[in-house]
mmCIF file of C-alpha atoms and ligand atoms in Angstrom:
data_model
loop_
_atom_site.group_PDB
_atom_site.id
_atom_site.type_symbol
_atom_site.label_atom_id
_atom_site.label_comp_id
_atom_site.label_asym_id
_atom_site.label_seq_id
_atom_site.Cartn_x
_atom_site.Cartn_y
_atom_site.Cartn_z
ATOM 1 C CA UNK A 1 -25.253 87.320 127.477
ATOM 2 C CA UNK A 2 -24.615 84.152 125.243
ATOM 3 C CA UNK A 3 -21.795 81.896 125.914
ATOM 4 C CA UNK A 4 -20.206 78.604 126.030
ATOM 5 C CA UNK A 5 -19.056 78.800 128.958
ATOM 6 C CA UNK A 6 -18.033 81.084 131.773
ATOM 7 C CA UNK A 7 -15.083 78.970 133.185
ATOM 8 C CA UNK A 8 -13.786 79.219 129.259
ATOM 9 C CA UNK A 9 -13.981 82.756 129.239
ATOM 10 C CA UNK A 10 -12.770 83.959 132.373
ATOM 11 C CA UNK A 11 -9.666 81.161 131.768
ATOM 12 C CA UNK A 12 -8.805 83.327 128.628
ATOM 13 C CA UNK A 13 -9.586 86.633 130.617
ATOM 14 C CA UNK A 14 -7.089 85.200 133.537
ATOM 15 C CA UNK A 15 -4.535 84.516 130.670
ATOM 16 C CA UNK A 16 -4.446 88.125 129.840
ATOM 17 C CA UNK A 17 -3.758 89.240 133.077
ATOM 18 C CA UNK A 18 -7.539 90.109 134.398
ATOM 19 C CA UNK A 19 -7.113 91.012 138.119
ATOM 20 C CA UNK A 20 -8.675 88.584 141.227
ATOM 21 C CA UNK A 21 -12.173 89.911 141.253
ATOM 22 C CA UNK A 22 -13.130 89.427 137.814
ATOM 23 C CA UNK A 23 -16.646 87.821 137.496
ATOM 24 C CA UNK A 24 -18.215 86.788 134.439
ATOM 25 C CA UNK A 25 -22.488 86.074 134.577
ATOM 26 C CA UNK A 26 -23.861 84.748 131.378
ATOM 27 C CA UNK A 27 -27.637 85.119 130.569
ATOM 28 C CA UNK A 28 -27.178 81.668 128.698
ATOM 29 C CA UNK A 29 -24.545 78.703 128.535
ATOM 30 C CA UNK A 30 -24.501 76.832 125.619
ATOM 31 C CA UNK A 31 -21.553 74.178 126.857
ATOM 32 C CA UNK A 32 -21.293 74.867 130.557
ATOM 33 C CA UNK A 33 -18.777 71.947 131.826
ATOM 34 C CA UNK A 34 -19.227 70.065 134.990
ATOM 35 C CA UNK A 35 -16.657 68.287 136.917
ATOM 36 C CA UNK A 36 -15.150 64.832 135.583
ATOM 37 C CA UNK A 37 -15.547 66.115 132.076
ATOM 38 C CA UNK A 38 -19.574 66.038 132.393
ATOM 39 C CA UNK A 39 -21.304 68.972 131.109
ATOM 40 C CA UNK A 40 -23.841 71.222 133.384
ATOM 41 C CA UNK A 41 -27.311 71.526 132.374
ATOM 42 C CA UNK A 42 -28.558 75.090 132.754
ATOM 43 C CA UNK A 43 -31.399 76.706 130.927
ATOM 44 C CA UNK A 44 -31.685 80.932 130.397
ATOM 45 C CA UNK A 45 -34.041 82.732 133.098
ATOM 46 C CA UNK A 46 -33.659 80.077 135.266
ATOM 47 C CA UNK A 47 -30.263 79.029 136.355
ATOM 48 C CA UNK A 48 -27.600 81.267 137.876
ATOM 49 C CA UNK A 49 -24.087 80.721 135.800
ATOM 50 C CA UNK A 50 -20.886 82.137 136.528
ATOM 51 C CA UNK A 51 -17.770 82.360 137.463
ATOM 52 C CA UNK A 52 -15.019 83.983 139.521
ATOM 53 C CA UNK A 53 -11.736 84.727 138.860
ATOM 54 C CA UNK A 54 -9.139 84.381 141.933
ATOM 55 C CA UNK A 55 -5.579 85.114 142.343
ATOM 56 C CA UNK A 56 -4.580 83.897 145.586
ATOM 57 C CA UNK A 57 -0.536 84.117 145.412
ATOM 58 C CA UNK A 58 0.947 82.999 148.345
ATOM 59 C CA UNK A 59 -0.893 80.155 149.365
ATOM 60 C CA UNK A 60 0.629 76.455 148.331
ATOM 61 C CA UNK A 61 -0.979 74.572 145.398
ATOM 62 C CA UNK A 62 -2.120 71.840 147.917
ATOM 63 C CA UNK A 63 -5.015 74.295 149.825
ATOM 64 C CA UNK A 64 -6.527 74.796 146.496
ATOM 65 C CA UNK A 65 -8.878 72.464 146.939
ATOM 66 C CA UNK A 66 -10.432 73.890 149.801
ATOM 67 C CA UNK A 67 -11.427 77.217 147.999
ATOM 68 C CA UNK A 68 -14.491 74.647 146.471
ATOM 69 C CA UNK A 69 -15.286 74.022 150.155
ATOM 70 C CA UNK A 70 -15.607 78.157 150.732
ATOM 71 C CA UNK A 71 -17.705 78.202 147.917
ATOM 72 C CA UNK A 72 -20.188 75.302 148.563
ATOM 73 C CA UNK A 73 -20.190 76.822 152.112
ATOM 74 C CA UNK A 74 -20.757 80.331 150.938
ATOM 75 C CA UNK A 75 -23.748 78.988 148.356
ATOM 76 C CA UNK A 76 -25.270 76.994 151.563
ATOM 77 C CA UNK A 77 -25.087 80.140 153.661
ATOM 78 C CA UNK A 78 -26.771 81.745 150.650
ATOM 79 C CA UNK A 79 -29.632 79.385 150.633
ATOM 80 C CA UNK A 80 -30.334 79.138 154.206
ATOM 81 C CA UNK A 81 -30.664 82.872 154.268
ATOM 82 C CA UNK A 82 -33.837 82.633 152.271
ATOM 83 C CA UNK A 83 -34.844 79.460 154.572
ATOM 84 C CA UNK A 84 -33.755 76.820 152.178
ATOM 85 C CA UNK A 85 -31.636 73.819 154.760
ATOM 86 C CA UNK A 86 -29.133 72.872 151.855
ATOM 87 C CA UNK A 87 -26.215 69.836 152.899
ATOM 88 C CA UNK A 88 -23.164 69.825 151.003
ATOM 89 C CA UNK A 89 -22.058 66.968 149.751
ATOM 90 C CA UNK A 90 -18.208 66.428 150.073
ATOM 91 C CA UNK A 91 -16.271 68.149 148.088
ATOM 92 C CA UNK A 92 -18.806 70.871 145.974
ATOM 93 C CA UNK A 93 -21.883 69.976 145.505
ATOM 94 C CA UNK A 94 -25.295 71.450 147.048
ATOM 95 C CA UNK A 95 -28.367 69.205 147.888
ATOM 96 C CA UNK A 96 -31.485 70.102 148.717
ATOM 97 C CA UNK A 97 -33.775 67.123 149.832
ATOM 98 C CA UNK A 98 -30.919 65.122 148.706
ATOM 99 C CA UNK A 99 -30.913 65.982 145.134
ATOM 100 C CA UNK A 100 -28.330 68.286 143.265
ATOM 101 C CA UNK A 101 -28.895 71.908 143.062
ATOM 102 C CA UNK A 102 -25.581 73.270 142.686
ATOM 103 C CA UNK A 103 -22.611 72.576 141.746
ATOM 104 C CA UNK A 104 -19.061 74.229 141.655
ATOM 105 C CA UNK A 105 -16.391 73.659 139.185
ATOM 106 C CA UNK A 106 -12.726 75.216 140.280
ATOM 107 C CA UNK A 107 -9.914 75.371 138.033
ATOM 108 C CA UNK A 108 -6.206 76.308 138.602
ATOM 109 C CA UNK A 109 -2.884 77.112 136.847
ATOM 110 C CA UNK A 110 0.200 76.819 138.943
ATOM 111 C CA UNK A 111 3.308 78.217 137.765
ATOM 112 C CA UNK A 112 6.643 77.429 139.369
ATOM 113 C CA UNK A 113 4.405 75.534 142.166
ATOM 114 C CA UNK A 114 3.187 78.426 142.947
ATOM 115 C CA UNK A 115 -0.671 79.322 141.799
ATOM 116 C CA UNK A 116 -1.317 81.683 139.371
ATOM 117 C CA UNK A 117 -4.937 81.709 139.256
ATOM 118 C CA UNK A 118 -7.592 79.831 140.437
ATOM 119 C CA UNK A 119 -11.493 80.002 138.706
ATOM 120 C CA UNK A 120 -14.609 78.996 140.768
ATOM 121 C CA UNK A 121 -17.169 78.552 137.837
ATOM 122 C CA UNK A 122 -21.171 77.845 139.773
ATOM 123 C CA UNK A 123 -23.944 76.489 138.576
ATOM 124 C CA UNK A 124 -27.407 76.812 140.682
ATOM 125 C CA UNK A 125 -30.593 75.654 139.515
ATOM 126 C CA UNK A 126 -32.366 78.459 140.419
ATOM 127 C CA UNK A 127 -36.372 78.715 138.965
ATOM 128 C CA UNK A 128 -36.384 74.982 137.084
ATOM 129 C CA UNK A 129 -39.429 73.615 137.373
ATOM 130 C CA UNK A 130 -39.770 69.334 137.452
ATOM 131 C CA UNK A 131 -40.447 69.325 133.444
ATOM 132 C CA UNK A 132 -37.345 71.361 132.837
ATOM 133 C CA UNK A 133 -34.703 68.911 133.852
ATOM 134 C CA UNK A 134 -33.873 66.547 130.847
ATOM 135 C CA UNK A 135 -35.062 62.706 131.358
ATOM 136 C CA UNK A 136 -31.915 61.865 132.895
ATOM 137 C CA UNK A 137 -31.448 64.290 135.192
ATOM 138 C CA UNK A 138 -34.752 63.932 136.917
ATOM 139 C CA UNK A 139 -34.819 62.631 139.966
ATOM 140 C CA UNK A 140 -31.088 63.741 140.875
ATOM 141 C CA UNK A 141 -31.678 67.071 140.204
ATOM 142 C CA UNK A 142 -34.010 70.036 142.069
ATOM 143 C CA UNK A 143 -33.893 73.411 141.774
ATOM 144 C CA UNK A 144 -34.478 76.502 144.679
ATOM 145 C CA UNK A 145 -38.066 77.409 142.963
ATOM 146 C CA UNK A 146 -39.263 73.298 143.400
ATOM 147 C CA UNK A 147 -37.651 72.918 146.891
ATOM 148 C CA UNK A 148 -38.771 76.685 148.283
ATOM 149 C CA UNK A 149 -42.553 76.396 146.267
ATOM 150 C CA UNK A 150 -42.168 80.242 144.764
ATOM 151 C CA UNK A 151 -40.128 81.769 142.494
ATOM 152 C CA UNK A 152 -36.701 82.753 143.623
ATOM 153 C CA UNK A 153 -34.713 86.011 142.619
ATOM 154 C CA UNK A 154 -31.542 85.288 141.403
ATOM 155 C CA UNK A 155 -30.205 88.884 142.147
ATOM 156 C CA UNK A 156 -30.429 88.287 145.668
ATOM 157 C CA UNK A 157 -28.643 84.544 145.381
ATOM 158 C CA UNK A 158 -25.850 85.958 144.030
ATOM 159 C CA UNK A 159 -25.524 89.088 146.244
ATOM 160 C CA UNK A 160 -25.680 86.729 149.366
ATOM 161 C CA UNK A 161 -23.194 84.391 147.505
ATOM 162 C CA UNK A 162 -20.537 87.574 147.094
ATOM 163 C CA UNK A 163 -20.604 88.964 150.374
ATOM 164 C CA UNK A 164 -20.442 85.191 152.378
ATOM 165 C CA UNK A 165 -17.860 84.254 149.855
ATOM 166 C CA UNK A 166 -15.785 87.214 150.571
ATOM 167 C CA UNK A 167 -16.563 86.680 154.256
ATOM 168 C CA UNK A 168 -15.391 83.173 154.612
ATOM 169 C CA UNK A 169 -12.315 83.257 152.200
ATOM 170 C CA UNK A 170 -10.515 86.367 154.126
ATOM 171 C CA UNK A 171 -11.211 84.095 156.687
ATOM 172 C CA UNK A 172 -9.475 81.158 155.467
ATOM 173 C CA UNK A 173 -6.625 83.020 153.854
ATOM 174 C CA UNK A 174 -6.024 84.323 158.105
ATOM 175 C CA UNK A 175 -3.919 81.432 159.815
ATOM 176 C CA UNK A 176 -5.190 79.465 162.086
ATOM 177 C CA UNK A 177 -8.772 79.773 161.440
ATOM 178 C CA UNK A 178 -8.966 76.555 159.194
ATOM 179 C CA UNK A 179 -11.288 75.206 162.159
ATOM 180 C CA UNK A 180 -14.028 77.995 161.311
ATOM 181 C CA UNK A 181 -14.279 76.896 158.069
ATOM 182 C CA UNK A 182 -14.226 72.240 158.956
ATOM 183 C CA UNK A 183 -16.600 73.274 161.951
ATOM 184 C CA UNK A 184 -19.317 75.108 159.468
ATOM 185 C CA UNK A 185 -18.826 72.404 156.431
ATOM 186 C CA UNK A 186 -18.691 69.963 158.628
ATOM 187 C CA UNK A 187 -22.376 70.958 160.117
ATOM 188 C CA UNK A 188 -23.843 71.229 156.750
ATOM 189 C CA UNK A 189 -22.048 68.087 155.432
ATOM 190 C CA UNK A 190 -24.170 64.959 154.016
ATOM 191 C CA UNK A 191 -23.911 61.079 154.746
ATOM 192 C CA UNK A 192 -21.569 62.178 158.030
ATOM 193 C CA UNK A 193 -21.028 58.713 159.704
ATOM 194 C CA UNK A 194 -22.975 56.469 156.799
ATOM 195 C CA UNK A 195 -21.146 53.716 154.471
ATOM 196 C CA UNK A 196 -19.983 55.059 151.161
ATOM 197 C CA UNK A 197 -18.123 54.584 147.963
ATOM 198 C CA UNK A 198 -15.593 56.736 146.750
ATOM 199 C CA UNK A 199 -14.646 56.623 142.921
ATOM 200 C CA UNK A 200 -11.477 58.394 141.433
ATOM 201 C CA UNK A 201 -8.745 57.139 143.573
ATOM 202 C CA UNK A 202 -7.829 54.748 141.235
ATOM 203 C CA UNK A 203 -10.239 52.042 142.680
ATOM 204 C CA UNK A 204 -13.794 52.195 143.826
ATOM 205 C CA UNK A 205 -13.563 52.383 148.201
ATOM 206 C CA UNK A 206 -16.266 51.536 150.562
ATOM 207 C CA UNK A 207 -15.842 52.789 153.859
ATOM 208 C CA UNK A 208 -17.992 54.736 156.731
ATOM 209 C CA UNK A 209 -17.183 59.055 155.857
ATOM 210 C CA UNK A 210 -15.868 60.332 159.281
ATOM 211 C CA UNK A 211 -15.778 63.723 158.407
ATOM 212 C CA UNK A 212 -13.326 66.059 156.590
ATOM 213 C CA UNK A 213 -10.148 67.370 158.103
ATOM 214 C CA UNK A 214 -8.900 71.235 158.801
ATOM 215 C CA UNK A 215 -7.249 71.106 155.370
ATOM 216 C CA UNK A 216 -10.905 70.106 153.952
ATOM 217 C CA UNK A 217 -9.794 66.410 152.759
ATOM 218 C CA UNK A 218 -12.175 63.668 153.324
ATOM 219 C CA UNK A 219 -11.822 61.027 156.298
ATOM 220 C CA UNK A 220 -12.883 57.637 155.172
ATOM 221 C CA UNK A 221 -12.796 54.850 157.900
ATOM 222 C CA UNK A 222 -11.999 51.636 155.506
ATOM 223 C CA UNK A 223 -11.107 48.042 156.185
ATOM 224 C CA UNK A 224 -7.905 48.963 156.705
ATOM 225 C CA UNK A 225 -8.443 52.056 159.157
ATOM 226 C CA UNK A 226 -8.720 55.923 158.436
ATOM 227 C CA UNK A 227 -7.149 56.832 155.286
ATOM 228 C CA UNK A 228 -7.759 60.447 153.707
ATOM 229 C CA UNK A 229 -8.307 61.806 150.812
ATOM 230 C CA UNK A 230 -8.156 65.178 148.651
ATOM 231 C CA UNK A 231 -10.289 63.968 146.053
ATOM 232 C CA UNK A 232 -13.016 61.894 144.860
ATOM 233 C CA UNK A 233 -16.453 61.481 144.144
ATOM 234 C CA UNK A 234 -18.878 60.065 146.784
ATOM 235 C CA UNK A 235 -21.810 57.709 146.060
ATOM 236 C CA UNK A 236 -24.586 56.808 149.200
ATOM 237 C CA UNK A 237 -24.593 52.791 149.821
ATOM 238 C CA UNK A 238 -28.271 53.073 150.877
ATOM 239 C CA UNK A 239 -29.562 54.974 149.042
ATOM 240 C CA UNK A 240 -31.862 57.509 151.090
ATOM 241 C CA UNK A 241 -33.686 60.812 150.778
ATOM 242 C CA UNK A 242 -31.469 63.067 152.827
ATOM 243 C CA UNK A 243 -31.176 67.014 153.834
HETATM 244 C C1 BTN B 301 -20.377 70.023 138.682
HETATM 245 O O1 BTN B 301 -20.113 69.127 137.873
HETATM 246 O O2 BTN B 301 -21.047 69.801 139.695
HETATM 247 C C2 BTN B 301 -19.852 71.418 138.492
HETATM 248 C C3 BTN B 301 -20.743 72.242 137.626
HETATM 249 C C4 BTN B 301 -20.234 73.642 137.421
HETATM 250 C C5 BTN B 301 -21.039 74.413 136.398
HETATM 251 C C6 BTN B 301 -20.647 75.853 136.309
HETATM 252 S S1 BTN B 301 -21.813 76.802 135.438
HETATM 253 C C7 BTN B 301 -20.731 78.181 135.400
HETATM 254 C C8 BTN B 301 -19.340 77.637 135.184
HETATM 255 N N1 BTN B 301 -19.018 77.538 133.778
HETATM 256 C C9 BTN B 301 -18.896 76.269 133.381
HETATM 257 O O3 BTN B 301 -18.677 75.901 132.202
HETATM 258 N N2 BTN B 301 -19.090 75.440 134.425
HETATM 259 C C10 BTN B 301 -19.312 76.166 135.651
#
């Protein structure tokens, strides 16, 4: 019902040997974390909070990373099944006329170098309306009720968000089908050929985003040529309205 937050509690849950499979939805999220230490702004009713627990043994600690692609691809397959045209923006986030409505927070213990569990924690804004979204936030932020003009059901987001999710990962986890899942990002992915900066390498890059690669890292052509990278935060030079 009540909690702080979902990725907290299903951490503790994986701790005490919960199996892969174990989802925890909370009615309410009092101190629901975002990415970079940033907290996630959700209100009861309205947003869609939880998370997922995973074990996926057997797979390095490097492809990690690209189990927040699955998801942002599985919550874009969602939306576009109830005619929403979402664009991901690289690595987890979902936009919807350019402005946030999404966003996926994953979390991993490795043991050995070898993962022990990984937890996909999602936030959707799912029936805000403009005046709910703090001062800050406004502008940034949308929700699926503002973009689609009617109220959404969140029972039916999160049933489409399962069964793609499941979809897509078994995918993923099959060798040799890490094109499926570049090919479908890649369609959905935002600022595809536009100058950007990317923070959290160390030092703030501008370059023109090329695309990502089959192991779901981000191709940046810079000044001095294509360089990848498995993580980072884009930010739009020109800052448009986009998909
Ligand atoms: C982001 O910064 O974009 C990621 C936000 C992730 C928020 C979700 S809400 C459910 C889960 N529990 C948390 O505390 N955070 C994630």
């Amino acid at each position: 019902e009540e909690i702080d937050s979902t990725n907290r509690l299903v951490r503790d849950l994986a701790r005490d040997g919960s199996p892969e499979g174990t989802v925890v939805i909370a009615r309410e999220q009092t101190e629901g974390r975002g990415r970079r230490g940033r907290g996630w702004f959700s209100l009861p009713e309205k947003s869609l909070v939880f998370s997922l627990l995973l074990r996926p043994t057997s797979i390095g600690p490097v492809h990690c990373p690209q189990i927040a692609l699955v998801s942002a691809l599985a919550l874009s397959l969602s939306l576009e099944r109830i005619g929403l045209l979402p664009g991901l923006k690289w690595p987890n986030d979902v936009l919807l006329g350019g402005k946030k409505t999404a966003g996926i927070l994953l979390e991993s213990s490795l043991e050995r170098n070898e993962v022990n569990w990984v937890i996909i924690g999602v936030g959707i804004n799912v029936n805000m309306e403009e005046a709910d979204f703090p001062p800050m936030l406004r502008g940034k932020a949308t929700s699926l009720r503002i973009e689609k003009g009617e109220f959404v059901e969140k029972e039916q987001i999160i049933t489409s968000f399962f069964s793609f999710f499941r979809e897509w990962y078994a995918r993923w986890r099959k060798p040799g089908e890490d094109r499926a899942l570049q090919e479908a990002y890649t369609r959905r992915l935002v600022g595809k050929g536009e100058p950007i900066f990317l923070r959290g390498t160390g030092e703030v890059l501008e370059g023109r985003m090329e695309g990502i690669d089959e192991e779901g890292a981000l191709l940046v052509f810079t000044k001095s040529g294509l360089r990848r990278f498995q993580w980072g935060e884009v930010s739009f030079c020109a800052a448009q309205k986009r998909q």
